[in-house]
């Protein structure tokens, strides 16, 4: 099977031109909005490292209002938000344009756990066609300080992009709402998003994750219009991936269709159960801002990979079953196989799949790629070999 750009589609796509320049110099935008003194800039790597501990191994002792603290918020924005913008802009830019076609002028969007408005900012940078739509964003977070900073950042970035485009376009309307999941908003949303929020909620609870996922999915749906888009992004950790898989199941039971990353609506084959595979995607950081890399190294937190788990769903178009097409979503890193071959674990309607190929070939298959195989001539045999280690169906390309 020979792959071309038409049947080997990447999940991620990198920013270009003005948008890339803005992301590359995000620290300058922050310095213009909330300047740090020379002493604070010198101490910034230490503050970032301290916050990293509070967000990971010391999170049980972290104060819930940490985003209201000036130093912590500055550290978050200049490191964690910057990396999150890199992840999310490249994810959002890779989505097909039809995902957002149904969003209309005058509709409302909702970003839960918005912090400094990372999701709306990432969408503005990565989806120029959405800038032309008159949308109103409810941005909900327990930190009014973070929301205020986020709105300033968003308006500054919007001004930079609109100056370049020289079009009669106004920024989206931002409505800041101090509150948590469950806080009421006045209007139902056609697009509901949340990134890196739910892991904060289920981290220290003794309740089953299945129960939590069902509860939180119902909460998301309570904000949604009858026909809506729902996007949930979480860190690339086994427990987060398990939560995403359970959320996916809950959305399917509510008659939502999964438009990404899953190439099917069947049972998740990488559901994060203990000892099993877990669905997450890895983005090469070679194209991340150089200044961000430098700051990361100074903070003792260098990154050569950025990763995430997510699910994107809608309930207004029922996907048609393409009988003669097999879609395979590549998930894992490259693994070495016997007889000088290589492979990657993937997901398809066949279940867990192992894509096997010659490592010396010109085929470029990365984490997240969607492989589309024409099976009209039965190129995929019904009696595929099975990988002895994982039980995955083996497909050679």
mmCIF file of C-alpha atoms in Angstrom:
data_model
loop_
_atom_site.group_PDB
_atom_site.id
_atom_site.type_symbol
_atom_site.label_atom_id
_atom_site.label_comp_id
_atom_site.label_asym_id
_atom_site.label_seq_id
_atom_site.Cartn_x
_atom_site.Cartn_y
_atom_site.Cartn_z
ATOM 1 C CA UNK A 1 0.000 0.000 0.000
ATOM 2 C CA UNK A 2 1.531 3.304 -1.099
ATOM 3 C CA UNK A 3 0.692 6.365 0.988
ATOM 4 C CA UNK A 4 0.436 9.928 -0.276
ATOM 5 C CA UNK A 5 -0.688 13.177 1.371
ATOM 6 C CA UNK A 6 -4.278 12.253 0.540
ATOM 7 C CA UNK A 7 -4.363 9.060 2.564
ATOM 8 C CA UNK A 8 -1.739 9.770 5.241
ATOM 9 C CA UNK A 9 -3.127 12.780 7.087
ATOM 10 C CA UNK A 10 -1.274 14.292 10.075
ATOM 11 C CA UNK A 11 -3.174 15.143 13.246
ATOM 12 C CA UNK A 12 -1.051 18.207 13.994
ATOM 13 C CA UNK A 13 -0.253 21.211 11.827
ATOM 14 C CA UNK A 14 2.187 24.011 12.673
ATOM 15 C CA UNK A 15 1.480 27.735 12.719
ATOM 16 C CA UNK A 16 2.948 29.949 10.016
ATOM 17 C CA UNK A 17 3.574 33.616 9.268
ATOM 18 C CA UNK A 18 2.068 36.163 11.705
ATOM 19 C CA UNK A 19 0.629 33.528 14.010
ATOM 20 C CA UNK A 20 3.957 31.740 14.356
ATOM 21 C CA UNK A 21 5.695 35.048 15.071
ATOM 22 C CA UNK A 22 3.159 35.818 17.805
ATOM 23 C CA UNK A 23 3.629 32.433 19.448
ATOM 24 C CA UNK A 24 7.419 32.622 19.121
ATOM 25 C CA UNK A 25 7.392 35.959 20.969
ATOM 26 C CA UNK A 26 4.627 35.277 23.446
ATOM 27 C CA UNK A 27 6.904 36.317 26.310
ATOM 28 C CA UNK A 28 7.161 39.818 24.825
ATOM 29 C CA UNK A 29 3.373 40.106 24.797
ATOM 30 C CA UNK A 30 3.258 39.129 28.464
ATOM 31 C CA UNK A 31 6.035 41.555 29.342
ATOM 32 C CA UNK A 32 4.111 44.403 27.699
ATOM 33 C CA UNK A 33 0.925 43.504 29.583
ATOM 34 C CA UNK A 34 2.284 42.487 32.992
ATOM 35 C CA UNK A 35 5.974 43.421 33.097
ATOM 36 C CA UNK A 36 8.327 41.651 35.471
ATOM 37 C CA UNK A 37 11.304 43.421 36.996
ATOM 38 C CA UNK A 38 14.826 42.347 36.115
ATOM 39 C CA UNK A 39 15.038 40.597 39.480
ATOM 40 C CA UNK A 40 11.777 38.728 38.867
ATOM 41 C CA UNK A 41 12.899 37.715 35.373
ATOM 42 C CA UNK A 42 16.126 36.378 36.862
ATOM 43 C CA UNK A 43 14.164 34.363 39.438
ATOM 44 C CA UNK A 44 11.531 33.192 36.936
ATOM 45 C CA UNK A 45 13.105 29.749 36.238
ATOM 46 C CA UNK A 46 13.054 28.985 39.969
ATOM 47 C CA UNK A 47 9.418 30.072 40.252
ATOM 48 C CA UNK A 48 8.511 27.877 37.267
ATOM 49 C CA UNK A 49 10.259 24.886 38.787
ATOM 50 C CA UNK A 50 8.465 25.440 42.096
ATOM 51 C CA UNK A 51 5.101 25.679 40.352
ATOM 52 C CA UNK A 52 5.878 22.524 38.383
ATOM 53 C CA UNK A 53 6.285 20.645 41.663
ATOM 54 C CA UNK A 54 2.972 22.048 42.908
ATOM 55 C CA UNK A 55 1.239 20.902 39.745
ATOM 56 C CA UNK A 56 2.699 17.382 39.874
ATOM 57 C CA UNK A 57 4.328 15.639 42.837
ATOM 58 C CA UNK A 58 3.251 18.251 45.427
ATOM 59 C CA UNK A 59 -0.228 18.954 44.084
ATOM 60 C CA UNK A 60 -1.979 17.635 47.210
ATOM 61 C CA UNK A 61 -0.540 20.576 49.181
ATOM 62 C CA UNK A 62 -1.237 23.191 46.508
ATOM 63 C CA UNK A 63 -3.661 25.994 47.345
ATOM 64 C CA UNK A 64 -6.700 26.122 45.013
ATOM 65 C CA UNK A 65 -6.264 29.847 44.517
ATOM 66 C CA UNK A 66 -2.680 29.637 43.292
ATOM 67 C CA UNK A 67 -3.635 31.354 40.029
ATOM 68 C CA UNK A 68 -4.538 34.482 42.019
ATOM 69 C CA UNK A 69 -0.937 34.840 43.238
ATOM 70 C CA UNK A 70 1.025 37.278 41.057
ATOM 71 C CA UNK A 71 4.262 35.291 40.911
ATOM 72 C CA UNK A 72 2.516 31.958 40.338
ATOM 73 C CA UNK A 73 0.275 33.358 37.602
ATOM 74 C CA UNK A 74 3.277 34.957 35.865
ATOM 75 C CA UNK A 75 5.154 31.641 36.052
ATOM 76 C CA UNK A 76 2.126 29.754 34.742
ATOM 77 C CA UNK A 77 1.590 32.120 31.811
ATOM 78 C CA UNK A 78 5.251 32.315 30.787
ATOM 79 C CA UNK A 79 5.850 28.562 30.829
ATOM 80 C CA UNK A 80 2.797 26.307 31.161
ATOM 81 C CA UNK A 81 0.417 28.493 29.152
ATOM 82 C CA UNK A 82 3.066 28.969 26.462
ATOM 83 C CA UNK A 83 3.557 25.204 26.122
ATOM 84 C CA UNK A 84 -0.222 24.660 26.163
ATOM 85 C CA UNK A 85 -0.616 27.190 23.361
ATOM 86 C CA UNK A 86 1.988 25.287 21.352
ATOM 87 C CA UNK A 87 0.090 22.010 21.868
ATOM 88 C CA UNK A 88 -3.377 23.382 21.250
ATOM 89 C CA UNK A 89 -2.631 25.613 18.260
ATOM 90 C CA UNK A 90 -1.015 22.707 16.438
ATOM 91 C CA UNK A 91 -3.919 20.415 17.321
ATOM 92 C CA UNK A 92 -6.609 22.933 16.354
ATOM 93 C CA UNK A 93 -4.858 23.907 13.110
ATOM 94 C CA UNK A 94 -4.813 20.250 12.074
ATOM 95 C CA UNK A 95 -8.600 19.851 12.341
ATOM 96 C CA UNK A 96 -10.495 19.809 9.010
ATOM 97 C CA UNK A 97 -12.344 23.066 8.324
ATOM 98 C CA UNK A 98 -15.724 21.316 8.233
ATOM 99 C CA UNK A 99 -15.533 20.704 11.975
ATOM 100 C CA UNK A 100 -16.384 24.360 12.559
ATOM 101 C CA UNK A 101 -18.658 25.039 9.593
ATOM 102 C CA UNK A 102 -21.843 24.931 11.665
ATOM 103 C CA UNK A 103 -20.764 27.695 14.059
ATOM 104 C CA UNK A 104 -22.777 30.782 13.129
ATOM 105 C CA UNK A 105 -22.656 34.504 13.865
ATOM 106 C CA UNK A 106 -24.286 35.347 17.169
ATOM 107 C CA UNK A 107 -23.715 31.952 18.777
ATOM 108 C CA UNK A 108 -22.211 31.375 22.192
ATOM 109 C CA UNK A 109 -19.157 29.328 23.126
ATOM 110 C CA UNK A 110 -18.082 28.202 26.575
ATOM 111 C CA UNK A 111 -14.593 27.487 27.917
ATOM 112 C CA UNK A 112 -14.642 25.835 31.344
ATOM 113 C CA UNK A 113 -11.592 26.093 33.599
ATOM 114 C CA UNK A 114 -10.451 28.782 31.205
ATOM 115 C CA UNK A 115 -7.631 30.212 33.339
ATOM 116 C CA UNK A 116 -5.916 32.867 31.178
ATOM 117 C CA UNK A 117 -8.162 31.999 28.176
ATOM 118 C CA UNK A 118 -5.712 29.502 26.676
ATOM 119 C CA UNK A 119 -8.306 27.700 24.515
ATOM 120 C CA UNK A 120 -9.937 30.803 22.940
ATOM 121 C CA UNK A 121 -6.485 32.287 22.273
ATOM 122 C CA UNK A 122 -5.276 29.047 20.668
ATOM 123 C CA UNK A 123 -8.386 28.920 18.472
ATOM 124 C CA UNK A 124 -7.973 32.538 17.414
ATOM 125 C CA UNK A 125 -4.362 31.920 16.403
ATOM 126 C CA UNK A 126 -4.967 28.627 14.600
ATOM 127 C CA UNK A 127 -8.358 29.064 12.899
ATOM 128 C CA UNK A 128 -8.447 32.326 10.875
ATOM 129 C CA UNK A 129 -11.877 31.440 9.463
ATOM 130 C CA UNK A 130 -13.364 31.587 12.959
ATOM 131 C CA UNK A 131 -12.160 35.159 13.413
ATOM 132 C CA UNK A 132 -14.737 36.239 10.858
ATOM 133 C CA UNK A 133 -17.583 34.843 12.956
ATOM 134 C CA UNK A 134 -19.231 37.005 15.607
ATOM 135 C CA UNK A 135 -18.923 34.693 18.582
ATOM 136 C CA UNK A 136 -19.360 35.323 22.284
ATOM 137 C CA UNK A 137 -17.195 33.338 24.700
ATOM 138 C CA UNK A 138 -18.163 32.608 28.284
ATOM 139 C CA UNK A 139 -14.842 31.978 30.039
ATOM 140 C CA UNK A 140 -15.363 30.338 33.421
ATOM 141 C CA UNK A 141 -12.671 29.964 36.093
ATOM 142 C CA UNK A 142 -12.309 30.248 39.865
ATOM 143 C CA UNK A 143 -9.539 32.837 39.383
ATOM 144 C CA UNK A 144 -10.775 36.243 38.297
ATOM 145 C CA UNK A 145 -7.130 37.367 38.142
ATOM 146 C CA UNK A 146 -6.295 34.693 35.558
ATOM 147 C CA UNK A 147 -9.378 35.537 33.499
ATOM 148 C CA UNK A 148 -8.501 39.229 33.522
ATOM 149 C CA UNK A 149 -4.943 38.532 32.358
ATOM 150 C CA UNK A 150 -6.256 36.167 29.696
ATOM 151 C CA UNK A 151 -8.599 38.775 28.256
ATOM 152 C CA UNK A 152 -5.745 41.284 28.037
ATOM 153 C CA UNK A 153 -3.580 38.707 26.260
ATOM 154 C CA UNK A 154 -6.390 37.755 23.890
ATOM 155 C CA UNK A 155 -7.165 41.362 22.921
ATOM 156 C CA UNK A 156 -3.476 42.100 22.366
ATOM 157 C CA UNK A 157 -3.076 39.062 20.090
ATOM 158 C CA UNK A 158 -6.339 39.789 18.271
ATOM 159 C CA UNK A 159 -5.135 43.323 17.544
ATOM 160 C CA UNK A 160 -1.863 42.016 16.097
ATOM 161 C CA UNK A 161 -3.594 39.557 13.759
ATOM 162 C CA UNK A 162 -6.318 41.964 12.666
ATOM 163 C CA UNK A 163 -3.743 44.672 11.874
ATOM 164 C CA UNK A 164 -2.021 42.233 9.522
ATOM 165 C CA UNK A 165 -5.265 41.105 7.901
ATOM 166 C CA UNK A 166 -6.527 44.666 7.445
ATOM 167 C CA UNK A 167 -10.122 43.473 7.485
ATOM 168 C CA UNK A 168 -13.181 44.893 9.183
ATOM 169 C CA UNK A 169 -13.308 42.185 11.843
ATOM 170 C CA UNK A 170 -13.928 42.640 15.548
ATOM 171 C CA UNK A 171 -12.537 40.391 18.286
ATOM 172 C CA UNK A 172 -14.889 37.895 19.875
ATOM 173 C CA UNK A 173 -16.827 39.142 22.850
ATOM 174 C CA UNK A 174 -15.415 37.767 26.102
ATOM 175 C CA UNK A 175 -17.653 37.329 29.154
ATOM 176 C CA UNK A 176 -15.573 36.487 32.228
ATOM 177 C CA UNK A 177 -17.391 34.345 34.783
ATOM 178 C CA UNK A 178 -15.838 33.693 38.187
ATOM 179 C CA UNK A 179 -16.955 30.217 39.147
ATOM 180 C CA UNK A 180 -16.432 26.485 38.733
ATOM 181 C CA UNK A 181 -18.071 23.660 36.817
ATOM 182 C CA UNK A 182 -21.792 23.990 37.460
ATOM 183 C CA UNK A 183 -21.824 27.791 37.591
ATOM 184 C CA UNK A 184 -24.801 29.058 35.619
ATOM 185 C CA UNK A 185 -24.439 31.050 32.425
ATOM 186 C CA UNK A 186 -27.209 32.978 30.705
ATOM 187 C CA UNK A 187 -27.135 31.325 27.272
ATOM 188 C CA UNK A 188 -26.626 27.775 26.044
ATOM 189 C CA UNK A 189 -23.399 27.180 24.122
ATOM 190 C CA UNK A 190 -22.991 25.751 20.623
ATOM 191 C CA UNK A 191 -19.340 24.967 21.350
ATOM 192 C CA UNK A 192 -18.195 23.743 24.788
ATOM 193 C CA UNK A 193 -14.482 23.350 25.501
ATOM 194 C CA UNK A 194 -12.281 22.552 28.476
ATOM 195 C CA UNK A 195 -8.564 21.829 28.574
ATOM 196 C CA UNK A 196 -6.560 20.420 31.482
ATOM 197 C CA UNK A 197 -9.446 20.952 33.879
ATOM 198 C CA UNK A 198 -10.962 17.609 34.804
ATOM 199 C CA UNK A 199 -7.725 16.088 36.115
ATOM 200 C CA UNK A 200 -7.837 18.788 38.800
ATOM 201 C CA UNK A 201 -11.317 17.580 39.815
ATOM 202 C CA UNK A 202 -10.888 13.804 39.899
ATOM 203 C CA UNK A 203 -7.311 13.821 41.198
ATOM 204 C CA UNK A 204 -8.012 13.377 44.901
ATOM 205 C CA UNK A 205 -11.451 11.766 44.888
ATOM 206 C CA UNK A 206 -12.116 8.217 46.007
ATOM 207 C CA UNK A 207 -15.123 7.910 43.696
ATOM 208 C CA UNK A 208 -14.805 5.580 40.663
ATOM 209 C CA UNK A 209 -13.540 7.308 37.536
ATOM 210 C CA UNK A 210 -16.479 5.833 35.591
ATOM 211 C CA UNK A 211 -18.879 7.670 37.891
ATOM 212 C CA UNK A 212 -16.905 10.889 37.581
ATOM 213 C CA UNK A 213 -16.782 10.769 33.782
ATOM 214 C CA UNK A 214 -20.545 10.247 33.553
ATOM 215 C CA UNK A 215 -21.182 13.081 36.008
ATOM 216 C CA UNK A 216 -18.912 15.539 34.234
ATOM 217 C CA UNK A 217 -20.221 14.628 30.784
ATOM 218 C CA UNK A 218 -23.754 15.409 31.974
ATOM 219 C CA UNK A 219 -22.457 18.732 33.295
ATOM 220 C CA UNK A 220 -20.994 19.587 29.887
ATOM 221 C CA UNK A 221 -24.239 18.668 28.158
ATOM 222 C CA UNK A 222 -26.231 20.856 30.566
ATOM 223 C CA UNK A 223 -24.461 23.871 29.055
ATOM 224 C CA UNK A 224 -24.953 22.791 25.436
ATOM 225 C CA UNK A 225 -27.519 23.661 22.816
ATOM 226 C CA UNK A 226 -29.450 20.808 21.182
ATOM 227 C CA UNK A 227 -26.839 20.706 18.423
ATOM 228 C CA UNK A 228 -23.343 21.378 19.673
ATOM 229 C CA UNK A 229 -19.623 20.680 19.555
ATOM 230 C CA UNK A 230 -17.824 19.397 22.653
ATOM 231 C CA UNK A 231 -14.035 19.307 22.985
ATOM 232 C CA UNK A 232 -12.227 17.914 26.042
ATOM 233 C CA UNK A 233 -8.422 17.948 26.262
ATOM 234 C CA UNK A 234 -6.446 16.423 29.125
ATOM 235 C CA UNK A 235 -2.778 15.713 29.918
ATOM 236 C CA UNK A 236 -1.233 12.646 28.306
ATOM 237 C CA UNK A 237 -1.251 10.433 31.376
ATOM 238 C CA UNK A 238 -2.761 6.933 31.703
ATOM 239 C CA UNK A 239 -5.435 8.073 34.185
ATOM 240 C CA UNK A 240 -6.328 11.101 32.050
ATOM 241 C CA UNK A 241 -6.510 8.905 28.970
ATOM 242 C CA UNK A 242 -8.821 6.558 30.854
ATOM 243 C CA UNK A 243 -11.020 9.522 31.749
ATOM 244 C CA UNK A 244 -11.103 10.670 28.106
ATOM 245 C CA UNK A 245 -12.113 7.161 26.992
ATOM 246 C CA UNK A 246 -14.920 7.062 29.565
ATOM 247 C CA UNK A 247 -16.067 10.542 28.521
ATOM 248 C CA UNK A 248 -16.095 9.345 24.919
ATOM 249 C CA UNK A 249 -18.331 6.412 25.903
ATOM 250 C CA UNK A 250 -20.666 8.723 27.803
ATOM 251 C CA UNK A 251 -20.948 11.090 24.830
ATOM 252 C CA UNK A 252 -21.708 8.227 22.438
ATOM 253 C CA UNK A 253 -24.497 7.042 24.761
ATOM 254 C CA UNK A 254 -25.908 10.581 24.549
ATOM 255 C CA UNK A 255 -26.036 10.256 20.725
ATOM 256 C CA UNK A 256 -22.889 12.285 20.065
ATOM 257 C CA UNK A 257 -20.561 11.280 17.245
ATOM 258 C CA UNK A 258 -16.816 11.284 17.775
ATOM 259 C CA UNK A 259 -15.182 13.291 14.995
ATOM 260 C CA UNK A 260 -11.632 13.170 16.341
ATOM 261 C CA UNK A 261 -9.353 11.420 17.040
ATOM 262 C CA UNK A 262 -11.338 8.193 16.733
ATOM 263 C CA UNK A 263 -11.847 6.811 13.185
ATOM 264 C CA UNK A 264 -14.921 4.873 14.346
ATOM 265 C CA UNK A 265 -17.741 4.897 16.906
ATOM 266 C CA UNK A 266 -17.050 1.435 18.288
ATOM 267 C CA UNK A 267 -15.530 0.452 21.625
ATOM 268 C CA UNK A 268 -12.250 2.180 22.485
ATOM 269 C CA UNK A 269 -9.328 -0.209 22.029
ATOM 270 C CA UNK A 270 -6.894 1.999 23.976
ATOM 271 C CA UNK A 271 -9.065 2.841 26.961
ATOM 272 C CA UNK A 272 -6.337 3.230 29.571
ATOM 273 C CA UNK A 273 -7.285 0.227 31.669
ATOM 274 C CA UNK A 274 -4.508 -0.960 33.945
ATOM 275 C CA UNK A 275 -1.876 -2.837 31.953
ATOM 276 C CA UNK A 276 -3.396 -1.866 28.583
ATOM 277 C CA UNK A 277 -2.734 0.736 25.907
ATOM 278 C CA UNK A 278 -3.786 4.339 26.512
ATOM 279 C CA UNK A 279 -4.708 6.820 23.826
ATOM 280 C CA UNK A 280 -2.507 9.912 23.640
ATOM 281 C CA UNK A 281 -0.634 11.779 20.953
ATOM 282 C CA UNK A 282 2.907 13.104 20.855
ATOM 283 C CA UNK A 283 3.980 16.280 19.106
ATOM 284 C CA UNK A 284 7.593 16.909 18.144
ATOM 285 C CA UNK A 285 8.842 20.103 19.801
ATOM 286 C CA UNK A 286 11.473 20.968 17.195
ATOM 287 C CA UNK A 287 9.154 23.743 15.978
ATOM 288 C CA UNK A 288 8.369 25.100 19.433
ATOM 289 C CA UNK A 289 9.544 28.669 20.134
ATOM 290 C CA UNK A 290 13.299 28.810 20.712
ATOM 291 C CA UNK A 291 12.889 31.202 23.623
ATOM 292 C CA UNK A 292 10.467 28.756 25.260
ATOM 293 C CA UNK A 293 13.006 25.962 24.887
ATOM 294 C CA UNK A 294 15.672 28.181 26.448
ATOM 295 C CA UNK A 295 13.422 29.069 29.395
ATOM 296 C CA UNK A 296 12.509 25.395 29.855
ATOM 297 C CA UNK A 297 16.174 24.427 30.035
ATOM 298 C CA UNK A 298 16.931 27.184 32.556
ATOM 299 C CA UNK A 299 14.036 25.917 34.670
ATOM 300 C CA UNK A 300 15.363 22.367 34.594
ATOM 301 C CA UNK A 301 12.318 21.272 32.583
ATOM 302 C CA UNK A 302 13.549 20.692 29.015
ATOM 303 C CA UNK A 303 11.053 19.248 26.537
ATOM 304 C CA UNK A 304 11.677 17.237 23.414
ATOM 305 C CA UNK A 305 8.061 16.031 23.273
ATOM 306 C CA UNK A 306 4.677 17.615 23.916
ATOM 307 C CA UNK A 307 1.659 15.354 24.301
ATOM 308 C CA UNK A 308 -2.071 15.315 25.043
ATOM 309 C CA UNK A 309 -5.217 13.183 25.154
ATOM 310 C CA UNK A 310 -8.500 14.513 23.775
ATOM 311 C CA UNK A 311 -11.942 13.804 22.397
ATOM 312 C CA UNK A 312 -13.937 15.989 19.987
ATOM 313 C CA UNK A 313 -17.639 15.249 19.458
ATOM 314 C CA UNK A 314 -20.739 16.641 17.768
ATOM 315 C CA UNK A 315 -24.377 15.615 17.552
ATOM 316 C CA UNK A 316 -25.694 17.264 14.391
ATOM 317 C CA UNK A 317 -24.292 15.044 11.622
ATOM 318 C CA UNK A 318 -24.424 11.248 11.642
ATOM 319 C CA UNK A 319 -21.299 9.810 10.038
ATOM 320 C CA UNK A 320 -21.866 7.439 7.156
ATOM 321 C CA UNK A 321 -20.244 4.020 7.221
ATOM 322 C CA UNK A 322 -17.692 3.806 4.427
ATOM 323 C CA UNK A 323 -17.668 0.066 3.765
ATOM 324 C CA UNK A 324 -14.748 0.072 1.350
ATOM 325 C CA UNK A 325 -12.573 2.395 3.445
ATOM 326 C CA UNK A 326 -10.499 1.482 6.475
ATOM 327 C CA UNK A 327 -9.370 4.428 8.604
ATOM 328 C CA UNK A 328 -6.513 3.884 11.033
ATOM 329 C CA UNK A 329 -5.456 6.435 13.655
ATOM 330 C CA UNK A 330 -1.797 5.964 14.581
ATOM 331 C CA UNK A 331 -1.183 6.430 18.295
ATOM 332 C CA UNK A 332 2.081 5.030 19.640
ATOM 333 C CA UNK A 333 5.750 5.852 19.274
ATOM 334 C CA UNK A 334 7.804 3.837 16.823
ATOM 335 C CA UNK A 335 8.517 0.306 18.029
ATOM 336 C CA UNK A 336 11.052 -2.187 16.684
ATOM 337 C CA UNK A 337 9.687 -5.454 15.351
ATOM 338 C CA UNK A 338 11.388 -8.697 14.258
ATOM 339 C CA UNK A 339 13.024 -9.053 10.836
ATOM 340 C CA UNK A 340 14.230 -5.429 10.695
ATOM 341 C CA UNK A 341 10.742 -3.978 10.511
ATOM 342 C CA UNK A 342 9.061 -1.243 12.533
ATOM 343 C CA UNK A 343 5.546 -0.480 13.597
ATOM 344 C CA UNK A 344 3.173 1.697 15.579
ATOM 345 C CA UNK A 345 0.077 0.770 17.524
ATOM 346 C CA UNK A 346 -3.060 2.297 16.134
ATOM 347 C CA UNK A 347 -6.847 2.320 16.428
ATOM 348 C CA UNK A 348 -9.383 1.275 13.792
ATOM 349 C CA UNK A 349 -12.810 -0.344 13.534
ATOM 350 C CA UNK A 350 -10.915 -3.640 13.675
ATOM 351 C CA UNK A 351 -9.937 -2.750 17.244
ATOM 352 C CA UNK A 352 -6.339 -2.479 18.395
ATOM 353 C CA UNK A 353 -4.186 -2.429 15.260
ATOM 354 C CA UNK A 354 -0.454 -2.705 14.624
ATOM 355 C CA UNK A 355 0.725 -0.824 11.544
ATOM 356 C CA UNK A 356 3.872 -2.545 10.305
ATOM 357 C CA UNK A 357 6.289 -1.045 7.773
ATOM 358 C CA UNK A 358 9.900 -0.992 6.633
ATOM 359 C CA UNK A 359 11.828 1.681 8.591
ATOM 360 C CA UNK A 360 13.990 2.474 5.552
ATOM 361 C CA UNK A 361 11.007 3.305 3.340
ATOM 362 C CA UNK A 362 9.976 6.856 2.464
ATOM 363 C CA UNK A 363 6.707 6.445 4.343
ATOM 364 C CA UNK A 364 6.404 9.123 7.055
ATOM 365 C CA UNK A 365 4.050 7.865 9.735
ATOM 366 C CA UNK A 366 3.912 9.801 12.994
ATOM 367 C CA UNK A 367 1.832 9.790 16.150
ATOM 368 C CA UNK A 368 -1.673 10.987 15.281
ATOM 369 C CA UNK A 369 -1.566 10.320 11.537
ATOM 370 C CA UNK A 370 -4.803 9.118 9.976
ATOM 371 C CA UNK A 371 -4.169 6.397 7.397
ATOM 372 C CA UNK A 372 -6.973 5.888 4.875
ATOM 373 C CA UNK A 373 -6.872 2.556 3.060
ATOM 374 C CA UNK A 374 -9.033 1.791 0.038
ATOM 375 C CA UNK A 375 -10.391 -1.675 0.688
ATOM 376 C CA UNK A 376 -12.667 -1.858 -2.353
ATOM 377 C CA UNK A 377 -10.459 -4.526 -3.883
ATOM 378 C CA UNK A 378 -10.163 -6.351 -0.534
ATOM 379 C CA UNK A 379 -6.575 -5.298 0.018
ATOM 380 C CA UNK A 380 -7.147 -5.855 3.730
ATOM 381 C CA UNK A 381 -7.598 -9.537 4.297
ATOM 382 C CA UNK A 382 -10.355 -10.764 6.598
ATOM 383 C CA UNK A 383 -7.931 -13.192 8.239
ATOM 384 C CA UNK A 384 -5.281 -10.725 9.364
ATOM 385 C CA UNK A 385 -2.382 -11.934 11.456
ATOM 386 C CA UNK A 386 -2.500 -11.114 15.137
ATOM 387 C CA UNK A 387 0.368 -9.711 17.187
ATOM 388 C CA UNK A 388 1.201 -12.314 19.839
ATOM 389 C CA UNK A 389 2.163 -9.708 22.450
ATOM 390 C CA UNK A 390 -0.786 -7.297 22.248
ATOM 391 C CA UNK A 391 -3.479 -9.132 20.308
ATOM 392 C CA UNK A 392 -3.515 -6.326 17.738
ATOM 393 C CA UNK A 393 -4.485 -6.942 14.134
ATOM 394 C CA UNK A 394 -1.388 -6.499 11.954
ATOM 395 C CA UNK A 395 -1.613 -4.362 8.811
ATOM 396 C CA UNK A 396 1.479 -4.056 6.651
ATOM 397 C CA UNK A 397 1.965 -0.904 4.602
#
